[in-house]
Coordinates of C-alpha atoms and ligand atoms in Angstrom, one line a residue:
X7 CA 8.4 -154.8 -272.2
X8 CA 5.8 -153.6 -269.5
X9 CA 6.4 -155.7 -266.2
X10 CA 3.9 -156.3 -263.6
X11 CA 6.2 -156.0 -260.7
X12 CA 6.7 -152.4 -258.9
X13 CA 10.3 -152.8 -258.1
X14 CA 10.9 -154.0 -261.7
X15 CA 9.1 -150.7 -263.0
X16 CA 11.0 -148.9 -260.9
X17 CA 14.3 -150.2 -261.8
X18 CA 13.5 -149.8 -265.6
X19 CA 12.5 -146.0 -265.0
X20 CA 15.9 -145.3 -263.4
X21 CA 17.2 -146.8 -265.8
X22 CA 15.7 -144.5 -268.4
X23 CA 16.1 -141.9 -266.3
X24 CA 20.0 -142.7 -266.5
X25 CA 20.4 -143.5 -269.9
X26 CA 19.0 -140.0 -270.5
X27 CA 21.6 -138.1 -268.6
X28 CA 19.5 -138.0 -265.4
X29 CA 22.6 -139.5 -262.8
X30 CA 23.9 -138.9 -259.4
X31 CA 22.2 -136.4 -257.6
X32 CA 20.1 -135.5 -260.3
X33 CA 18.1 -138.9 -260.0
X34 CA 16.6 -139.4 -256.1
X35 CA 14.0 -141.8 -254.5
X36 CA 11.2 -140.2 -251.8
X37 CA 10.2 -142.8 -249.5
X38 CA 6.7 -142.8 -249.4
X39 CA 4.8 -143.9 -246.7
X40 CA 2.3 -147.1 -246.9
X41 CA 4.1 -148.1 -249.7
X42 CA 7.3 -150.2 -250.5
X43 CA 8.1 -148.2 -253.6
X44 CA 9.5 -144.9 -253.1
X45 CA 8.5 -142.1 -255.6
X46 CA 11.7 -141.7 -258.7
X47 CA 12.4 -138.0 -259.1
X48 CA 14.7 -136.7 -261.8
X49 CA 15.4 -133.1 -261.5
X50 CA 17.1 -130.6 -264.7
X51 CA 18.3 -127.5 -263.5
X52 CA 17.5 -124.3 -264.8
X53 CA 19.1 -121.3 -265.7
X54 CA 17.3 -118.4 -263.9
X55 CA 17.0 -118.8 -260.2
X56 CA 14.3 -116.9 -259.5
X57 CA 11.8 -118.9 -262.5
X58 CA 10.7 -121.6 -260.2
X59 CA 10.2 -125.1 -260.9
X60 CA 7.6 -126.9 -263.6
X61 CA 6.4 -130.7 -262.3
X62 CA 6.1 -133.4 -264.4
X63 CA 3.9 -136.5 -263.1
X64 CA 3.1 -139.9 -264.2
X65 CA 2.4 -143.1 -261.3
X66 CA 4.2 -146.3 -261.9
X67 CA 1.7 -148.3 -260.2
X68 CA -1.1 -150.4 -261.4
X69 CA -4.2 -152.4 -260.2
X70 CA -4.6 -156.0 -259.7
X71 CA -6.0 -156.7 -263.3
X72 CA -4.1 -156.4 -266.9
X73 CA -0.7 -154.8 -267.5
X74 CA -1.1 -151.0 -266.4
X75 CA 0.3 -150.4 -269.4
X76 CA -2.0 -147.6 -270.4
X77 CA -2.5 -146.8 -266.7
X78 CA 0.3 -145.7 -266.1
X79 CA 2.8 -146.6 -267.3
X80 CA 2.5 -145.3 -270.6
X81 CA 2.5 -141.9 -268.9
X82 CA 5.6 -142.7 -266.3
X83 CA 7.6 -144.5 -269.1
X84 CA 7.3 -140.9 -271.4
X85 CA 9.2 -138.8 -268.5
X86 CA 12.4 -139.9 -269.4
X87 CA 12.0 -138.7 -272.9
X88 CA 10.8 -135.2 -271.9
X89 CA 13.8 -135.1 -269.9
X90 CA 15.5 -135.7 -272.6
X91 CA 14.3 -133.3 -274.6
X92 CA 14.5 -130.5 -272.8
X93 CA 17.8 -131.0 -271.8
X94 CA 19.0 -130.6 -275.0
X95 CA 18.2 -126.8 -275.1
X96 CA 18.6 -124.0 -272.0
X97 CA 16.1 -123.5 -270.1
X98 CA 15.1 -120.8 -267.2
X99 CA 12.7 -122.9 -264.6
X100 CA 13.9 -126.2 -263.0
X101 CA 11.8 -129.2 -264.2
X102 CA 11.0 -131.9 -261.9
X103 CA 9.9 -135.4 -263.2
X104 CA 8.3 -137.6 -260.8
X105 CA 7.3 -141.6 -261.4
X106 CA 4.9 -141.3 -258.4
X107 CA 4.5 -144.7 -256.5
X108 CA 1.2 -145.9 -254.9
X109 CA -1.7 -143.6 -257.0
X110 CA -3.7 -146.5 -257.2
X111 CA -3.9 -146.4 -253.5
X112 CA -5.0 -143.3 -252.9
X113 CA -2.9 -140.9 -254.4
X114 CA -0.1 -141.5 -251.8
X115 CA 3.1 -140.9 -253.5
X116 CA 2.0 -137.5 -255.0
X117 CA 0.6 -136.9 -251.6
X118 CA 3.7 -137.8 -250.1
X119 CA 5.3 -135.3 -252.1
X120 CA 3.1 -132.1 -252.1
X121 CA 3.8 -132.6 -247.8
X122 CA 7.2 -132.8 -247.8
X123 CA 7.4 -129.4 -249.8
X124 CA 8.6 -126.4 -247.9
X125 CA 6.2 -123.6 -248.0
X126 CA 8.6 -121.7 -250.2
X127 CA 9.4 -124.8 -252.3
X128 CA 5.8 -125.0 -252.4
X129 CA 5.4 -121.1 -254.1
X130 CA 8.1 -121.8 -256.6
X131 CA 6.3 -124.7 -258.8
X132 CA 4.8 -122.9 -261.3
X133 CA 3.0 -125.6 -263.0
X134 CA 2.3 -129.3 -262.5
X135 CA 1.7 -131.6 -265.6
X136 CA 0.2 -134.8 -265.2
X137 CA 0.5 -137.9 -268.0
X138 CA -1.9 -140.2 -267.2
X139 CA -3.7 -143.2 -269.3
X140 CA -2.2 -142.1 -272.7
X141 CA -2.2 -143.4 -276.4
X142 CA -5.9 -145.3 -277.1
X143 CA -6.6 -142.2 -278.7
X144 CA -5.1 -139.0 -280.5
X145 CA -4.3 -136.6 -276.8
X146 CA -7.3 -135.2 -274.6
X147 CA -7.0 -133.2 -271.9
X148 CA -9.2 -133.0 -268.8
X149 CA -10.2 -129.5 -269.1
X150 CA -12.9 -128.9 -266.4
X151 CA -9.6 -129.3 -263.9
X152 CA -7.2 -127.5 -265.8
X153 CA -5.9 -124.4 -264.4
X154 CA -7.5 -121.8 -266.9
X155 CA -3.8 -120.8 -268.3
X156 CA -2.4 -123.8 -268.4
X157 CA -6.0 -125.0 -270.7
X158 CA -4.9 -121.7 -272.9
X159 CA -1.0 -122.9 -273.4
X160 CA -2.0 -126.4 -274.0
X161 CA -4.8 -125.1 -276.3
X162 CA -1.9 -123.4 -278.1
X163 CA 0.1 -126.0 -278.6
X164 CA -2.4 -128.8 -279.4
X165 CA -3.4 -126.0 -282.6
X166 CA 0.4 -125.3 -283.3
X167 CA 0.9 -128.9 -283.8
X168 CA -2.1 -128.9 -286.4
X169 CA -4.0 -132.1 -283.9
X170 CA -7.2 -131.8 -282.8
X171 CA -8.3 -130.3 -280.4
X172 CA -10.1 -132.8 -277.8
X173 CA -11.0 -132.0 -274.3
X174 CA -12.7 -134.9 -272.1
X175 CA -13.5 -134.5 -268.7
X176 CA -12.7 -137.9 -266.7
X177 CA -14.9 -137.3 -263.3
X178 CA -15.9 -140.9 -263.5
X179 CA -12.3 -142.3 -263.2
X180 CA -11.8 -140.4 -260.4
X181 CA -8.8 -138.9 -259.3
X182 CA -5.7 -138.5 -260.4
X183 CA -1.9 -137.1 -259.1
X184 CA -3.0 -133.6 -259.8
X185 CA -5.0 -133.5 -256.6
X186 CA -2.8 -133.1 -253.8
X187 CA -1.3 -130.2 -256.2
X188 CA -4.3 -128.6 -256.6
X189 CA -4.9 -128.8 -253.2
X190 CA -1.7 -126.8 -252.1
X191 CA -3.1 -124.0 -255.0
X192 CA -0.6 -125.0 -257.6
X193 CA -1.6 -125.1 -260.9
X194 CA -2.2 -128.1 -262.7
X195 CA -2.6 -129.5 -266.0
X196 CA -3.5 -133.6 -266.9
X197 CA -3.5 -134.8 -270.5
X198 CA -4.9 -138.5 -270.7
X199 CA -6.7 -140.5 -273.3
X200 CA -9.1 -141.6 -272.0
X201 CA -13.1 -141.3 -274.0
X202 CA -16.4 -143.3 -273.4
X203 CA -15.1 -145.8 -275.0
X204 CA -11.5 -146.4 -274.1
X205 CA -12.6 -146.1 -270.2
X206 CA -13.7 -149.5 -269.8
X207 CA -9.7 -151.0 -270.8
X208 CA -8.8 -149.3 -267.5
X209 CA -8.2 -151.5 -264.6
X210 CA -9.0 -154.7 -266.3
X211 CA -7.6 -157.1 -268.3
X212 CA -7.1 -155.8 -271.5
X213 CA -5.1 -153.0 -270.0
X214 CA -2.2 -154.3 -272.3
X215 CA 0.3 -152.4 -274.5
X216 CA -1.9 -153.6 -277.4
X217 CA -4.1 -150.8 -276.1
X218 CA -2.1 -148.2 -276.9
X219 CA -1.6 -147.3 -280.7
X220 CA 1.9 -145.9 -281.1
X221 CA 1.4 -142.7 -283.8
X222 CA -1.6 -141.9 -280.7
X223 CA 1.3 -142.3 -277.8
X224 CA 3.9 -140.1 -280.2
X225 CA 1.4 -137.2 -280.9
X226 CA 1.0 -137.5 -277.0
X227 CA 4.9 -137.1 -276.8
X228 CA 5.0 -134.3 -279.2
X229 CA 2.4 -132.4 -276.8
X230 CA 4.1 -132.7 -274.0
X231 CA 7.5 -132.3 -275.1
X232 CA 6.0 -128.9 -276.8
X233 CA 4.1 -127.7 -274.0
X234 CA 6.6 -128.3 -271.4
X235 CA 9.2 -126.1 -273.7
X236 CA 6.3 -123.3 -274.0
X237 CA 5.7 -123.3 -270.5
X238 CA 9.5 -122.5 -269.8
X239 CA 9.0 -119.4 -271.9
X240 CA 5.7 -118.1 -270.6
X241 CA 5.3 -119.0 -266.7
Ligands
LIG30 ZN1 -3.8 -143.9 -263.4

């Protein structure tokens, strides 16, 4: 079930989060500022000290109209899972999952986090992989963005999976969490759903989980899953 309320989203994630293995000081809230809901960060330790630290994003938030089941919480609601696969194997970087708060509003939770970042903290996140809008159609990722080697891994991985390979720009929608990451020269990545068509269900009323078509939202899962575990071998 997809609730409307922020603190009710956010309670559900932690309790994914926990449910997954992600407890005590593994599982932390950022207070973010103009917001009542704090960004939910779950972090995995790695292996290798010096390998950095891979990002995984997805907001929590929605807009006034529909469910924001598609946007976002399809995306948020998928980072327990990838916690929980990766957990199940070693692994050399940290990875950090993050259920930002407040995108809607201008991006404030991701924002919040890129600025409290030390400089060094900052030089150690190797990659940044953003889940937004997904499952109204078969994966796409936003490609005119995409850090050129993270495109080439995700191109990888989309072939190794045997799916198609779509790539769809989403200038019109805006902006997304990636931003504030780009911004401070880290390399970022966004896979969404989002086509000609599907754009319109965002931020209205048929944003509903009858939107998303669940083989669509488990070939988004497999991408992710994958590409997070081939970005632990290569970056
Ligand atoms: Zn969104």
């Amino acid at each position: 079930m997809v609730s409307r309320k922020l603190a009710e989203r956010r309670a559900t994630l932690e309790k994914l989060f926990e449910e997954a293995g992600c407890t005590g000081e593994s599982l932390t809230s950022q207070k973010v500022r103009s917001s009542k809901e704090p960004n939910v960060i779950c972090t995995l330790k790695g292996n290798e000290a010096d390998a950095g630290a891979i990002v995984v994003g997805g907001h929590f938030d929605l807009v006034d109209y529909g469910m924001g089941a598609v946007d976002d919480w399809s995306g948020a609601v998928l980072l327990p899972s990838l916690y929980q696969s990766l957990k199940s194997a070693p692994r050399k970087h940290d990875f950090v999952f993050i259920a930002f708060a407040a995108e809607e509003t201008g991006l404030n939770g991701s924002h919040e986090y890129v600025r409290k970042l030390t400089r060094e903290q900052r030089g150690a996140i190797r990659a940044m992989v953003n889940l937004e809008c997904l499952g109204m159609t078969p994966p796409k990722v936003w490609a005119s963005r995409a850090d050129p080697s993270l495109l080439e891994a995700y191109w990888k991985v989309v072939a190794a999976l045997k799916l198609q390979m779509f790539g769809v720009n989403v200038e019109r929608v805006g902006d997304d969490d990636t931003h504030p990451f780009r911004d401070a020269k880290i390399p970022t990545i966004s896979i969404h759903s989002i086509t000609q068509e599907t754009f319109p269900i965002l931020h209205s009323k048929r944003d509903q989980v009858a939107a998303i078509h669940p083989e669509m939202y488990y070939d988004a899962y497999r991408v992710a899953a994958t590409l997070l575990a081939y970005l632990d071998t290569t970056q």
